[in-house]
Structures are given as C-alpha cells and as structure tokens.
Coordinates of C-alpha atoms in Angstrom, one line a residue:
M1 CA 8.0 2.2 49.1
A2 CA 7.4 1.9 45.4
S3 CA 9.0 -0.8 43.3
V4 CA 9.8 0.7 39.9
P5 CA 10.5 -1.8 37.1
S6 CA 13.5 -0.7 35.0
L7 CA 13.1 0.2 31.4
A8 CA 15.2 -2.8 30.5
S9 CA 13.0 -5.2 32.5
T10 CA 9.8 -3.8 31.0
L11 CA 11.2 -4.1 27.5
Q12 CA 12.4 -7.6 28.2
Q13 CA 9.0 -8.7 29.3
Q14 CA 7.3 -7.1 26.2
L15 CA 9.8 -8.8 23.9
A16 CA 9.4 -12.2 25.7
D17 CA 5.6 -11.9 25.4
A18 CA 5.9 -11.0 21.7
L19 CA 8.2 -14.0 21.1
T20 CA 5.7 -16.3 22.7
A21 CA 2.8 -14.8 20.7
A22 CA 4.7 -14.8 17.3
L23 CA 6.4 -18.2 17.8
P24 CA 4.2 -20.4 20.0
D25 CA 6.3 -23.4 19.1
A26 CA 9.4 -21.8 20.7
G27 CA 8.1 -22.2 24.2
T28 CA 9.5 -19.9 26.8
A29 CA 12.1 -17.7 25.0
D30 CA 14.7 -15.3 26.2
P31 CA 15.2 -12.2 24.0
L32 CA 18.8 -11.8 25.2
L33 CA 18.5 -8.1 25.7
R34 CA 21.5 -5.9 26.2
R35 CA 22.6 -2.3 25.9
S36 CA 23.7 -1.3 22.4
D37 CA 25.8 1.4 20.7
R38 CA 23.5 1.3 17.7
A39 CA 20.3 1.9 19.6
D40 CA 19.2 1.9 23.3
F41 CA 19.0 -1.9 23.4
Q42 CA 19.6 -4.9 21.2
A43 CA 17.8 -8.2 21.4
N44 CA 19.9 -11.2 20.1
G45 CA 17.7 -14.1 21.1
I46 CA 15.9 -14.6 17.7
L47 CA 19.0 -16.0 16.0
A48 CA 19.2 -19.0 18.4
L49 CA 15.4 -19.5 18.0
A50 CA 15.6 -19.5 14.2
K51 CA 18.2 -22.3 14.4
K52 CA 16.0 -24.3 16.8
L53 CA 12.9 -23.8 14.6
K54 CA 14.8 -24.0 11.3
G55 CA 13.4 -20.7 10.2
N56 CA 14.6 -17.5 8.6
P57 CA 15.8 -15.3 11.4
R58 CA 14.9 -12.0 9.7
E59 CA 11.4 -13.2 9.0
L60 CA 11.0 -14.4 12.6
A61 CA 12.2 -11.0 13.8
S62 CA 9.6 -9.3 11.7
Q63 CA 6.9 -11.5 13.2
V64 CA 8.1 -10.6 16.7
T65 CA 8.0 -6.8 16.0
A66 CA 4.5 -7.1 14.6
A67 CA 3.4 -8.8 17.8
L68 CA 4.7 -6.0 20.1
P69 CA 2.0 -3.9 21.7
A70 CA 1.6 -0.3 20.8
G71 CA 2.3 2.1 23.7
D72 CA 4.6 4.7 25.1
L73 CA 7.7 2.5 25.6
I74 CA 9.1 1.8 22.1
K75 CA 9.9 4.7 19.7
D76 CA 11.6 2.6 17.0
I77 CA 12.5 -1.0 16.4
E78 CA 14.8 -2.1 13.5
V79 CA 15.6 -5.6 12.3
S80 CA 19.3 -5.7 11.5
G81 CA 21.8 -8.4 10.5
P82 CA 20.7 -12.0 11.0
G83 CA 17.6 -11.1 13.0
F84 CA 18.9 -8.7 15.6
L85 CA 16.4 -6.2 17.0
N86 CA 17.7 -2.7 17.6
V87 CA 15.2 -1.0 20.0
T88 CA 15.0 2.8 20.8
L89 CA 12.8 3.9 23.6
T90 CA 10.7 7.0 23.8
D91 CA 11.9 10.0 25.7
R92 CA 8.5 10.0 27.5
A93 CA 9.2 6.4 28.8
I94 CA 12.6 7.4 30.1
I95 CA 11.5 10.5 32.0
T96 CA 8.3 8.9 33.3
T97 CA 10.2 6.0 34.8
L98 CA 12.8 8.3 36.3
A99 CA 10.1 10.4 37.9
A100 CA 8.7 7.3 39.5
R101 CA 12.2 6.5 40.9
A102 CA 12.6 10.1 42.2
A103 CA 9.3 9.8 44.0
D104 CA 10.5 6.8 46.0
G105 CA 12.8 8.7 48.5
D106 CA 16.2 7.1 49.3
R107 CA 15.3 3.8 47.7
L108 CA 15.0 5.3 44.3
G109 CA 12.5 2.7 43.2
V110 CA 14.8 -0.2 44.1
P111 CA 12.6 -3.0 45.5
P112 CA 13.7 -5.0 48.5
K113 CA 14.2 -8.7 48.1
A114 CA 11.0 -10.7 47.8
A115 CA 12.3 -13.5 50.1
P116 CA 15.2 -12.1 52.2
G117 CA 17.4 -14.5 54.2
T118 CA 19.9 -14.1 57.0
T119 CA 23.5 -13.6 56.0
V120 CA 26.4 -13.6 58.6
I121 CA 29.3 -11.6 57.3
D122 CA 32.7 -12.3 58.9
Y123 CA 34.9 -9.3 58.3
A124 CA 37.4 -6.9 59.9
Q125 CA 39.3 -9.4 62.0
P126 CA 42.2 -7.7 63.9
N127 CA 44.3 -9.4 66.6
V128 CA 44.2 -8.6 70.2
A129 CA 47.4 -6.9 71.5
K130 CA 48.7 -6.3 67.9
E131 CA 48.6 -3.2 65.7
M132 CA 46.3 -3.1 62.7
H133 CA 48.3 -2.9 59.5
V134 CA 47.6 -2.4 55.8
G135 CA 46.7 -6.1 55.5
H136 CA 43.6 -5.4 57.6
L137 CA 42.3 -2.8 55.3
R138 CA 40.6 -4.8 52.6
S139 CA 38.6 -7.1 54.9
A140 CA 37.2 -4.1 56.8
V141 CA 36.4 -2.0 53.7
I142 CA 35.0 -4.7 51.5
G143 CA 33.1 -6.3 54.4
D144 CA 31.5 -3.0 55.5
A145 CA 30.4 -2.3 51.9
M146 CA 28.8 -5.7 51.6
V147 CA 27.0 -5.2 54.9
Q148 CA 25.5 -1.9 53.6
I149 CA 24.6 -3.3 50.2
L150 CA 22.9 -6.4 51.5
E151 CA 21.0 -4.6 54.1
F152 CA 19.8 -2.1 51.4
T153 CA 18.4 -5.1 49.4
G154 CA 16.4 -6.1 52.5
E155 CA 18.6 -9.0 53.7
N156 CA 18.9 -9.6 57.4
V157 CA 22.6 -9.1 58.1
V158 CA 24.5 -10.2 61.2
R159 CA 28.0 -8.7 61.5
R160 CA 30.7 -10.8 63.0
H161 CA 34.3 -9.7 63.8
H162 CA 36.3 -12.8 64.4
I163 CA 39.1 -11.2 66.3
G164 CA 42.2 -13.1 67.3
D165 CA 41.9 -13.2 71.1
W166 CA 42.9 -16.7 72.0
G167 CA 46.0 -18.9 71.8
T168 CA 49.4 -19.6 73.3
Q169 CA 50.8 -16.1 73.1
F170 CA 48.3 -14.9 75.7
G171 CA 50.0 -17.2 78.3
M172 CA 53.1 -15.1 77.8
L173 CA 51.3 -11.8 78.0
I174 CA 49.1 -12.7 81.0
Q175 CA 52.0 -14.1 83.0
Y176 CA 54.0 -10.9 82.4
L177 CA 51.0 -8.8 83.5
F178 CA 50.7 -11.0 86.7
E179 CA 54.4 -10.2 87.5
H180 CA 54.3 -6.5 86.3
P181 CA 50.7 -5.4 87.1
D182 CA 51.2 -1.7 86.4
E183 CA 52.5 -2.1 82.9
L184 CA 49.2 -2.2 81.0
R185 CA 48.0 1.3 81.7
H186 CA 47.9 3.9 79.0
G187 CA 46.7 6.7 81.4
G188 CA 44.8 8.6 78.8
D189 CA 41.2 9.1 77.7
Q190 CA 39.3 5.8 77.2
A191 CA 38.9 6.7 73.5
D192 CA 42.7 7.2 73.1
G193 CA 43.5 4.3 70.9
E194 CA 47.1 5.3 70.2
A195 CA 47.9 5.4 73.9
A196 CA 46.1 2.0 74.3
M197 CA 48.2 0.4 71.6
S198 CA 51.4 2.0 72.9
S199 CA 50.7 0.3 76.3
L200 CA 49.9 -3.0 74.6
N201 CA 53.1 -2.8 72.5
R202 CA 55.2 -2.2 75.5
V203 CA 53.8 -5.2 77.3
Y204 CA 54.1 -7.4 74.2
K205 CA 57.8 -6.5 73.5
A206 CA 58.8 -6.8 77.2
S207 CA 57.1 -10.2 77.6
R208 CA 58.6 -11.5 74.4
V209 CA 62.1 -10.5 75.5
L210 CA 61.6 -12.3 78.8
F211 CA 60.0 -15.3 77.2
D212 CA 63.0 -15.8 74.8
S213 CA 65.6 -15.3 77.5
D214 CA 64.2 -16.8 80.7
E215 CA 63.4 -20.5 80.7
E216 CA 61.6 -20.3 84.0
F217 CA 59.3 -17.4 82.7
K218 CA 58.7 -19.5 79.6
A219 CA 57.6 -22.5 81.7
R220 CA 55.3 -20.2 83.9
S221 CA 53.8 -18.8 80.7
R222 CA 53.0 -22.3 79.4
D223 CA 51.3 -23.1 82.7
R224 CA 49.4 -19.9 82.3
V225 CA 48.0 -21.1 78.9
V226 CA 46.6 -24.1 80.7
A227 CA 45.0 -21.9 83.3
L228 CA 43.5 -19.7 80.6
Q229 CA 42.1 -22.7 78.7
A230 CA 40.7 -24.1 81.9
G231 CA 38.9 -20.8 82.7
A232 CA 40.8 -19.8 85.9
P233 CA 39.0 -16.6 87.0
E234 CA 42.0 -14.5 87.8
T235 CA 43.8 -15.5 84.6
L236 CA 40.6 -14.7 82.6
A237 CA 40.4 -11.3 84.3
H238 CA 43.9 -10.5 83.1
W239 CA 43.1 -11.8 79.6
Q240 CA 40.0 -9.5 79.5
R241 CA 42.1 -6.5 80.3
F242 CA 44.1 -7.2 77.1
V243 CA 40.9 -7.6 75.1
D244 CA 39.3 -4.4 76.5
E245 CA 42.5 -2.4 75.9
S246 CA 42.7 -3.7 72.4
K247 CA 39.1 -2.7 71.7
I248 CA 39.9 0.9 72.6
Y249 CA 42.5 0.8 69.9
F250 CA 40.4 -1.1 67.4
Y251 CA 37.5 1.4 67.7
S252 CA 39.9 4.3 67.2
V253 CA 41.2 2.8 63.9
F254 CA 37.7 1.9 62.7
D255 CA 36.5 5.5 63.6
K256 CA 39.3 6.8 61.3
L257 CA 38.0 4.5 58.6
D258 CA 34.5 6.0 59.2
M259 CA 33.1 2.6 60.1
E260 CA 30.8 1.6 62.9
I261 CA 31.8 -1.4 64.9
D262 CA 29.6 -2.5 67.9
D263 CA 30.6 -4.5 70.9
P264 CA 28.0 -7.3 70.4
D265 CA 29.3 -7.9 66.8
I266 CA 32.8 -8.8 68.2
V267 CA 32.9 -12.5 68.8
G268 CA 36.5 -13.7 68.6
E269 CA 38.1 -17.1 68.7
S270 CA 37.4 -17.3 72.5
G271 CA 33.7 -17.1 71.9
Y272 CA 33.7 -20.7 70.5
N273 CA 36.0 -22.1 73.2
D274 CA 33.3 -24.1 74.9
M275 CA 32.2 -25.7 71.7
L276 CA 35.5 -27.0 70.5
E277 CA 35.5 -30.4 72.2
E278 CA 31.9 -31.1 71.2
T279 CA 32.7 -30.2 67.6
C280 CA 35.6 -32.6 67.5
R281 CA 33.5 -35.3 69.1
I282 CA 30.7 -34.9 66.5
L283 CA 33.3 -35.0 63.6
E284 CA 34.9 -38.2 65.0
E285 CA 31.7 -40.0 65.8
T286 CA 30.2 -39.4 62.4
G287 CA 33.4 -40.5 60.7
V288 CA 34.0 -37.1 59.1
A289 CA 37.3 -36.8 61.0
V290 CA 39.8 -39.7 61.7
R291 CA 42.8 -40.1 64.0
S292 CA 46.1 -39.9 62.2
E293 CA 49.4 -40.0 64.1
G294 CA 47.5 -38.9 67.2
A295 CA 45.8 -35.9 65.6
L296 CA 42.2 -35.6 64.6
C297 CA 42.2 -34.9 60.8
V298 CA 39.9 -34.6 57.8
F299 CA 41.3 -35.8 54.5
F300 CA 40.3 -34.8 50.9
D301 CA 41.0 -36.6 47.7
D302 CA 41.8 -33.4 45.8
V303 CA 44.1 -31.7 48.4
K304 CA 47.7 -33.0 48.2
G305 CA 51.1 -31.6 49.1
P306 CA 54.1 -31.2 46.8
D307 CA 55.1 -34.8 47.6
G308 CA 51.7 -36.1 46.4
N309 CA 50.5 -37.2 49.8
P310 CA 47.1 -36.0 51.1
V311 CA 47.2 -32.7 53.2
P312 CA 44.7 -33.0 56.0
L313 CA 42.7 -30.4 57.8
I314 CA 43.9 -30.7 61.4
V315 CA 41.0 -30.2 63.8
K316 CA 42.8 -31.3 67.0
K317 CA 46.5 -31.6 67.4
T318 CA 48.5 -34.5 68.7
N319 CA 49.1 -32.6 72.0
G320 CA 45.4 -32.1 72.5
G321 CA 45.4 -28.5 71.4
Y322 CA 42.9 -27.2 68.9
G323 CA 43.7 -25.8 65.5
Y324 CA 42.0 -22.9 63.7
A325 CA 39.8 -25.4 61.9
A326 CA 38.1 -26.4 65.2
T327 CA 37.3 -22.8 65.9
D328 CA 36.1 -22.0 62.4
L329 CA 33.9 -25.2 62.3
S330 CA 32.4 -24.3 65.8
A331 CA 31.7 -20.8 64.5
I332 CA 29.8 -22.4 61.5
R333 CA 27.7 -24.5 63.9
D334 CA 26.9 -21.4 66.1
R335 CA 26.0 -19.2 63.1
V336 CA 23.7 -21.8 61.5
R337 CA 22.2 -23.2 64.7
N338 CA 21.9 -20.1 66.9
L339 CA 21.9 -17.2 64.4
K340 CA 19.7 -19.1 61.9
A341 CA 21.9 -18.1 59.0
D342 CA 21.3 -19.4 55.5
T343 CA 24.4 -17.7 54.1
L344 CA 27.8 -17.4 55.7
L345 CA 30.0 -14.8 53.9
Y346 CA 33.8 -14.7 54.9
V347 CA 35.7 -11.6 53.7
V348 CA 39.1 -13.2 54.1
D349 CA 42.5 -13.0 52.3
A350 CA 42.8 -15.1 49.2
R351 CA 45.8 -16.8 50.7
Q352 CA 43.5 -18.6 53.1
S353 CA 41.4 -20.1 50.3
L354 CA 42.6 -23.6 50.8
H355 CA 41.9 -23.5 54.5
F356 CA 38.3 -22.3 53.9
K357 CA 37.7 -24.7 51.1
M358 CA 38.6 -27.6 53.5
V359 CA 36.6 -26.1 56.4
F360 CA 33.5 -25.6 54.2
E361 CA 33.7 -29.2 52.8
T362 CA 34.1 -30.6 56.3
A363 CA 31.0 -28.6 57.4
R364 CA 29.1 -30.0 54.4
R365 CA 30.1 -33.6 55.2
A366 CA 29.0 -33.0 58.8
G367 CA 25.6 -31.7 57.6
W368 CA 26.0 -28.2 59.0
L369 CA 26.1 -26.8 55.4
N370 CA 23.8 -28.0 52.7
D371 CA 21.6 -26.9 49.8
D372 CA 19.7 -24.5 52.1
V373 CA 22.7 -23.2 54.1
K374 CA 25.7 -22.1 52.1
A375 CA 29.2 -20.6 52.9
H376 CA 31.2 -18.4 50.5
Q377 CA 34.6 -16.9 50.8
L378 CA 34.8 -13.4 49.4
A379 CA 38.5 -13.7 48.8
F380 CA 40.6 -10.6 48.3
G381 CA 44.1 -9.9 46.9
T382 CA 47.1 -8.0 48.3
V383 CA 47.7 -4.3 48.7
L384 CA 50.8 -3.5 46.7
G385 CA 53.1 -0.5 46.6
K386 CA 53.9 1.5 43.5
D387 CA 56.7 -1.0 42.7
G388 CA 54.1 -3.8 42.5
K389 CA 55.4 -5.6 45.6
P390 CA 53.5 -6.0 48.9
F391 CA 53.1 -2.6 50.5
K392 CA 55.9 -2.0 53.1
T393 CA 57.6 1.0 54.8
R394 CA 61.1 2.1 53.7
E395 CA 62.4 0.0 56.5
G396 CA 60.7 -3.1 55.1
T397 CA 58.1 -3.3 57.9
T398 CA 54.3 -3.6 57.4
V399 CA 52.6 -0.3 57.0
R400 CA 50.5 0.6 60.1
L401 CA 46.8 1.2 59.0
E402 CA 46.6 4.4 61.2
D403 CA 49.7 5.9 59.4
L404 CA 48.2 5.1 56.0
L405 CA 44.9 6.7 56.8
D406 CA 46.5 9.8 58.4
E407 CA 48.6 10.3 55.3
A408 CA 45.6 10.0 53.0
V409 CA 43.7 12.5 55.0
E410 CA 46.7 14.9 55.0
R411 CA 47.0 14.7 51.2
A412 CA 43.3 15.1 50.7
T413 CA 43.1 18.1 53.0
A414 CA 45.8 19.8 50.9
V415 CA 43.7 19.1 47.7
V416 CA 40.6 20.5 49.4
R417 CA 42.5 23.5 50.7
E418 CA 43.6 24.4 47.2
K419 CA 39.9 24.8 46.1
A420 CA 38.6 26.2 49.4
E421 CA 38.9 29.9 48.7
K422 CA 37.0 29.5 45.4
V423 CA 34.2 27.6 47.1
G424 CA 34.2 29.6 50.3
L425 CA 34.9 26.8 52.7
S426 CA 35.6 27.5 56.4
E427 CA 38.6 25.9 58.1
E428 CA 36.2 23.5 59.9
E429 CA 34.8 22.5 56.5
I430 CA 38.3 22.0 55.0
V431 CA 39.2 19.7 57.9
E432 CA 36.0 17.7 57.7
N433 CA 36.0 17.4 53.9
G434 CA 39.7 16.5 54.0
R435 CA 38.8 13.5 56.2
Y436 CA 35.9 12.5 54.0
V437 CA 37.9 12.8 50.8
G438 CA 41.0 11.1 52.2
V439 CA 39.2 8.1 53.7
G440 CA 36.9 7.9 50.7
A441 CA 39.9 7.8 48.4
V442 CA 41.4 4.8 50.2
K443 CA 38.1 3.0 50.3
Y444 CA 37.2 3.7 46.7
A445 CA 40.6 2.5 45.4
D446 CA 40.0 -0.7 47.2
L447 CA 36.4 -1.2 46.2
S448 CA 36.8 -0.1 42.6
T449 CA 39.2 -3.1 42.1
S450 CA 37.7 -6.6 41.8
A451 CA 38.3 -8.0 45.3
V452 CA 40.3 -11.0 44.2
R453 CA 42.8 -8.9 42.3
D454 CA 45.9 -7.2 43.9
Y455 CA 46.0 -3.4 43.6
K456 CA 48.6 -0.7 43.8
F457 CA 48.3 1.8 46.7
D458 CA 49.1 5.2 45.1
L459 CA 47.9 8.1 47.1
D460 CA 48.8 10.6 44.4
Q461 CA 46.3 8.9 42.1
M462 CA 43.7 8.2 44.8
V463 CA 43.3 11.9 45.7
S464 CA 43.3 13.1 42.1
L465 CA 40.3 15.0 40.7
N466 CA 40.8 13.2 37.4
G467 CA 40.2 9.6 36.5
D468 CA 38.4 6.8 38.3
T469 CA 38.7 8.1 41.9
S470 CA 36.2 8.9 44.7
V471 CA 37.3 12.5 44.6
Y472 CA 36.0 12.7 41.0
L473 CA 32.6 11.3 42.2
Q474 CA 32.5 13.5 45.3
Y475 CA 33.3 16.6 43.1
A476 CA 30.5 15.6 40.7
Y477 CA 28.0 15.4 43.6
A478 CA 29.2 18.7 45.1
R479 CA 28.9 20.4 41.6
I480 CA 25.3 19.4 41.3
R481 CA 24.5 20.7 44.8
S482 CA 26.1 24.0 43.8
I483 CA 23.9 24.1 40.7
L484 CA 20.8 23.4 42.7
R485 CA 21.7 26.2 45.1
K486 CA 22.1 28.6 42.2
A487 CA 18.8 27.7 40.6
G488 CA 16.8 30.2 42.6
D489 CA 13.1 29.9 41.9
A490 CA 13.6 27.2 39.3
K491 CA 12.8 23.7 40.8
P492 CA 13.5 20.2 39.6
A493 CA 10.5 18.8 37.8
A494 CA 10.1 16.0 35.3
H495 CA 8.6 16.9 31.9
P496 CA 7.9 13.7 30.0
E497 CA 6.5 15.6 27.0
L498 CA 9.9 17.1 26.1
D499 CA 12.3 15.7 23.5
L500 CA 15.7 14.8 25.1
A501 CA 19.2 15.6 23.8
P502 CA 21.5 12.6 23.3
A503 CA 23.4 13.4 26.5
E504 CA 20.2 13.6 28.4
R505 CA 19.0 10.3 27.1
A506 CA 22.3 8.6 27.9
L507 CA 22.3 10.0 31.5
G508 CA 18.7 9.0 32.0
L509 CA 19.1 5.4 30.7
H510 CA 22.2 5.0 33.0
L511 CA 20.3 6.3 36.0
D512 CA 17.6 3.7 35.4
Q513 CA 20.1 0.9 35.8
F514 CA 20.9 1.6 39.5
G515 CA 18.5 -1.1 40.8
A516 CA 19.7 -3.8 38.4
V517 CA 23.3 -3.1 39.2
L518 CA 22.7 -3.3 43.0
E519 CA 20.9 -6.7 42.4
E520 CA 23.9 -8.0 40.5
V521 CA 26.4 -6.6 43.1
A522 CA 24.4 -8.2 46.0
E523 CA 24.0 -11.5 44.2
G524 CA 27.7 -11.9 43.3
Y525 CA 29.3 -10.0 46.2
E526 CA 31.0 -7.7 43.8
P527 CA 31.1 -4.1 45.1
H528 CA 33.5 -3.1 42.3
K529 CA 30.6 -3.2 39.9
L530 CA 28.8 -0.6 42.0
A531 CA 31.9 1.6 41.9
A532 CA 32.1 1.2 38.2
Y533 CA 28.5 2.1 37.7
L534 CA 29.0 5.3 39.8
Y535 CA 32.1 6.3 37.9
Q536 CA 30.2 5.8 34.6
L537 CA 27.3 7.9 36.0
A538 CA 29.7 10.7 36.8
S539 CA 31.2 10.4 33.3
H540 CA 27.7 10.7 31.7
L541 CA 27.1 13.7 33.9
T542 CA 30.3 15.4 32.7
T543 CA 29.2 14.8 29.0
F544 CA 25.8 16.2 29.9
Y545 CA 27.3 19.3 31.4
D546 CA 29.4 19.9 28.3
Q547 CA 26.4 19.5 25.9
C548 CA 23.4 20.6 27.9
Q549 CA 23.5 23.9 29.8
V550 CA 21.3 23.5 32.9
L551 CA 20.7 27.1 34.0
S552 CA 20.2 29.3 31.0
D553 CA 17.8 32.2 30.3
E554 CA 17.7 31.1 26.7
N555 CA 16.1 27.8 27.6
P556 CA 12.3 27.5 28.3
A557 CA 11.4 27.0 31.9
E558 CA 10.3 23.4 31.4
V559 CA 13.7 22.5 29.9
V560 CA 15.5 24.1 32.9
E561 CA 13.2 22.2 35.3
N562 CA 13.7 18.9 33.4
R563 CA 17.5 19.3 33.4
L564 CA 17.4 20.2 37.1
F565 CA 15.4 17.0 37.7
L566 CA 18.0 14.9 35.9
V567 CA 20.9 16.3 37.8
E568 CA 19.1 16.2 41.1
L569 CA 18.3 12.5 40.6
T570 CA 21.9 12.0 39.6
A571 CA 23.1 13.6 42.8
R572 CA 20.7 11.4 44.9
T573 CA 21.9 8.3 43.1
L574 CA 25.6 9.2 43.6
H575 CA 24.9 9.9 47.2
Q576 CA 23.1 6.6 47.8
G577 CA 25.6 4.6 45.8
M578 CA 28.6 6.1 47.6
K579 CA 26.9 5.7 51.0
L580 CA 26.5 1.9 50.2
L581 CA 30.3 1.8 49.6
G582 CA 30.9 3.6 53.0
I583 CA 32.0 6.9 51.4
R584 CA 30.7 10.4 52.3
T585 CA 29.6 13.0 49.7
P586 CA 30.3 16.5 51.0
E587 CA 27.8 19.2 49.9
R588 CA 30.5 21.6 49.0
L589 CA 33.9 20.7 47.7

C-alpha cells in the first residue's frame, strides 16, 4: 500500500518552506494554495503576510520564488497582482505522480487514516410490520455511502439499523395474532419479501379495525403491551414472528437497493429495553433530568415553544412509559460503553433535528459524550415530486419504495435496450445493466444533492445520458472499457517524458485530486462532493476525447500508450468512486 502525496500537497509544502526561508519573521505561514484558471494553482497567502510584516507584497513574492528549490515539480511561476503566485507544474510531475497512483491497486495512492477511530453509523431505520416508503430512501442510501467511504479511509465502522420494533401498536398486533394464529403466514419462499409484507399488512389492517371497533379487544391489547414489556415468553415469541417476517421484507427491499444488510447490524428499539430504567435513574440521580408534572424531563434554556415556555425532552412519561429519548440515550450509552465508539453518526431526517439536539446535549450533561466522544446528525431533506411538493402517489398516499425502484429499473432497462444492439448486449446483460443503471440513477440523484437540501425525484432526468446523472458516469466508464478492448497490442503505459496537451493536463490534474476529495468527504460527511468530483472527472474525460484521439495510427506508440494510461486510470477512479457511492459500473453499456 503506497501513500502518494498529491501534487497540490507537495507544492503546498514547497511553498510553505520557501515562505519560512524567505520570511523568517513570518513564522509558520500558509501559502493559501488553490486551483486557478490562469495557471494550475494560485498561492494567495503572501498578501496577508505583507500586511502583517508591513512589506511590499510583490517584493515578498519575488523573495519566495527565489527560495523555491529547483526540481521537476514547477515549470513556471509568475508573480501577478498584489503578490499572487501563479504556478504551472511540469508535465513530468503530473504523469509521474499519476503513475505512482496507478501502481497502488484499488487504493489509487489514497493513504488510510493515520489514527483511525470507531464510528457507529445509525442509518436505514424501517419499522416492523410497516411498508418501506420513499421517506426511507435517503437514510439508507446516504448511510450506506458513508459506511463505504469511511471504511475506505481506514475507519472502523459499526453499522446500526435502529428499526422500530417496540411500542404500544405491538400489543394490538400480538393480541390479534393470539386470537387468529394462522393469519401471519405468507406461504411463499423465505426470500419472498412481497408476500411477507402482504401478510403483515393483512394482520395490521385487520387488527386495527378490531382495535377501533371492539372495546374488549382494545383492553386485551393494552394488557398485551404490559405482557410484552414484562418479557412474557409466549408474548415475546409472537412479537419475534412479526420481527422475523418484517426482516424478510426488509432484506428484499435492501436487495433491490443493491445494499447489504446483516442480521447482527439490526439492533432496534427493543435492543435497549433492559437499559431504559437504569438510564432514567442515572439522569435523575445526577440532576440532568428532573420531575415535572409526574414526568422525567430535561430542560434547555434555548428550546422554547411558541408560547415562550421551555419545551422539555421527556425521558419517562407520567404514566411510567418511556419516550423515544430514553431509547436513544440508552443507545448512546451502549455504543460508547460497549462498542467503544468515539464518533456516533445519525443519518436521520432533518425534521428530527431538535430531538437529536436535545438528546446529544443531555448525553453531554450526563458525561456520555465529551471532547473525545462526539455525536453528529447527518440530517437530510425531503424527496419532492416534480411539482416541488413531498413525493406522493396520484391518490395522495406515500410512494412505496419497492414501486419506486421497480419503475426506475423499468425505465433504465428501456434506455439500455435502445443501445443494446449497437453494443451487442445479450438479454441477460440488458436485464442486469438495467438494474444497475436504474438503482444507480436513484442513488446518484440522492447523493449528488447536498444531504440537507430537498431534491426533486424526476426519473426522466435520472436515467438521461446527458447531464449530471449516474448514467453519464456509467457510460463514460463503459466507453473507456470499450477503448481498452479495441487497443489490441497497445497497452497503457505512463510516459513522463512527453509533453501533454491542455486536455491531458486538465484530466491528469483532476485525477490527482481523488484522495484529497475523499478526505474532505469523510471529514465533513458530504458524499455529494464525491459525486461532484466524479461528474467533473467524466466531463474532463469528454473534453479529452474531443481533443485527443486515443487510438490513432498517426500518433507515436508512446503517445497512444500514455493516453491509454490516462483513460485507464480514469476508469479505475470512476469505478472506485462509484463503488464508494454504492453504484455499479457495467463493463459494457
């Protein structure tokens, strides 16, 4: 595993050393390096230093350039404006650095974290006995991408799916199942999620009708809740049937999403049931929570309702029942104490931000979170329809996630089929690629939008070959694979001695940013920045194709090999980047 410093980081270090050498009175100085339209990079830090040292910025800039070491990195450096440095790198440095990245296998020269920690990611949180809908999409997709990205950086990641598997509604469901034992039976293959959900739906609807119309059944259901909370074996066994049947359904939906969910990662609300009383006792004994009108509450100076009165976090209700806060706080205790987490990442709807703000502050007051153990909500916005309103069916009901994915795959398969004859795809490849393109389109539309923003769900745009879509990126990858197949005896090989065309330089410099982008994405939990990088990479590739013919008898062999090297490294970067977003890249499309 080779750690390959980026061109920007190498240049940054050389400029920082030159600043220190030329201006010893400045102390440690930041050259403020950034990409530039006028050269490869621009350093803007001298202007601030000149003000600090009361010197002429252009003169200081000249002193810095004189202190830079000779070598293969810098081709040209120009002082412009009030002391800005415009830096152009050598073509040799670009290709040499990329060759080192190419030699590092799937990691592409990206170093793992020097001091990795343990992050618990709470994502993909469906509810037992309920259908997954479009509202579950973002938590699953964003959470899965962050798992892949953080693991790639070397972080120890623990997945947690905090499913809704506890509460008063289970009294109603379990009591109905006691009285109608043959109802919960889908009768199909164990992997048949649709049949499992059909069975669950039937029980839920029938029990709800009975609960609303029969007072005696309602009373028996409430007694059943007490039995469930007390851990009565037969009641727990019936509850487990609902959970198991729901998992069959969950797994079928996650399989359609091309996501892997493992049983040990599913720790729902019930998993913390035995901790709830102790959590409440600790909070009350330490004074973090106080009794208010019979309930156990935590108050905050900055959280007030419309009437100006404080809005508390209710940990234990007046009737002795536990609120969501008790479960969430118990989960924090478990994840910090037993899983040894130093970061807790919650991929949860932005509408729950106030709840988690209060939960995290309560955990800090209790000492479960501190400077060494932090919690962060990766809040996400709403999926909207084309009309800009929350995405609904024509009947006004919430869109089922399965239906949405099925339609995306159907649309994508039609797009793939249009191109199939030209590429020579078999029917099996059309079906497989249709799935990869359809699911990839849904994921990319989500991930290419900043998580906290709402976005419009427009399948026509999502499966388009044009614009910022996953199909555009998948097609770019498949096009490179096609070129490499057609190359015959010509093989990709780096040639640092060659002069590069402008489009080659632009592509090469962008390829070199992959590691820096991943570091920023992992640090800020911002997968949309990786999506943006990949789209820009594909755009650079398109310009490269237009201006630089790869396979041409008119080009010397070393030019062909160097261009094959550039496109092959581009393909590998696209493949790895898309993989981290949870999106497949078909070899032929």
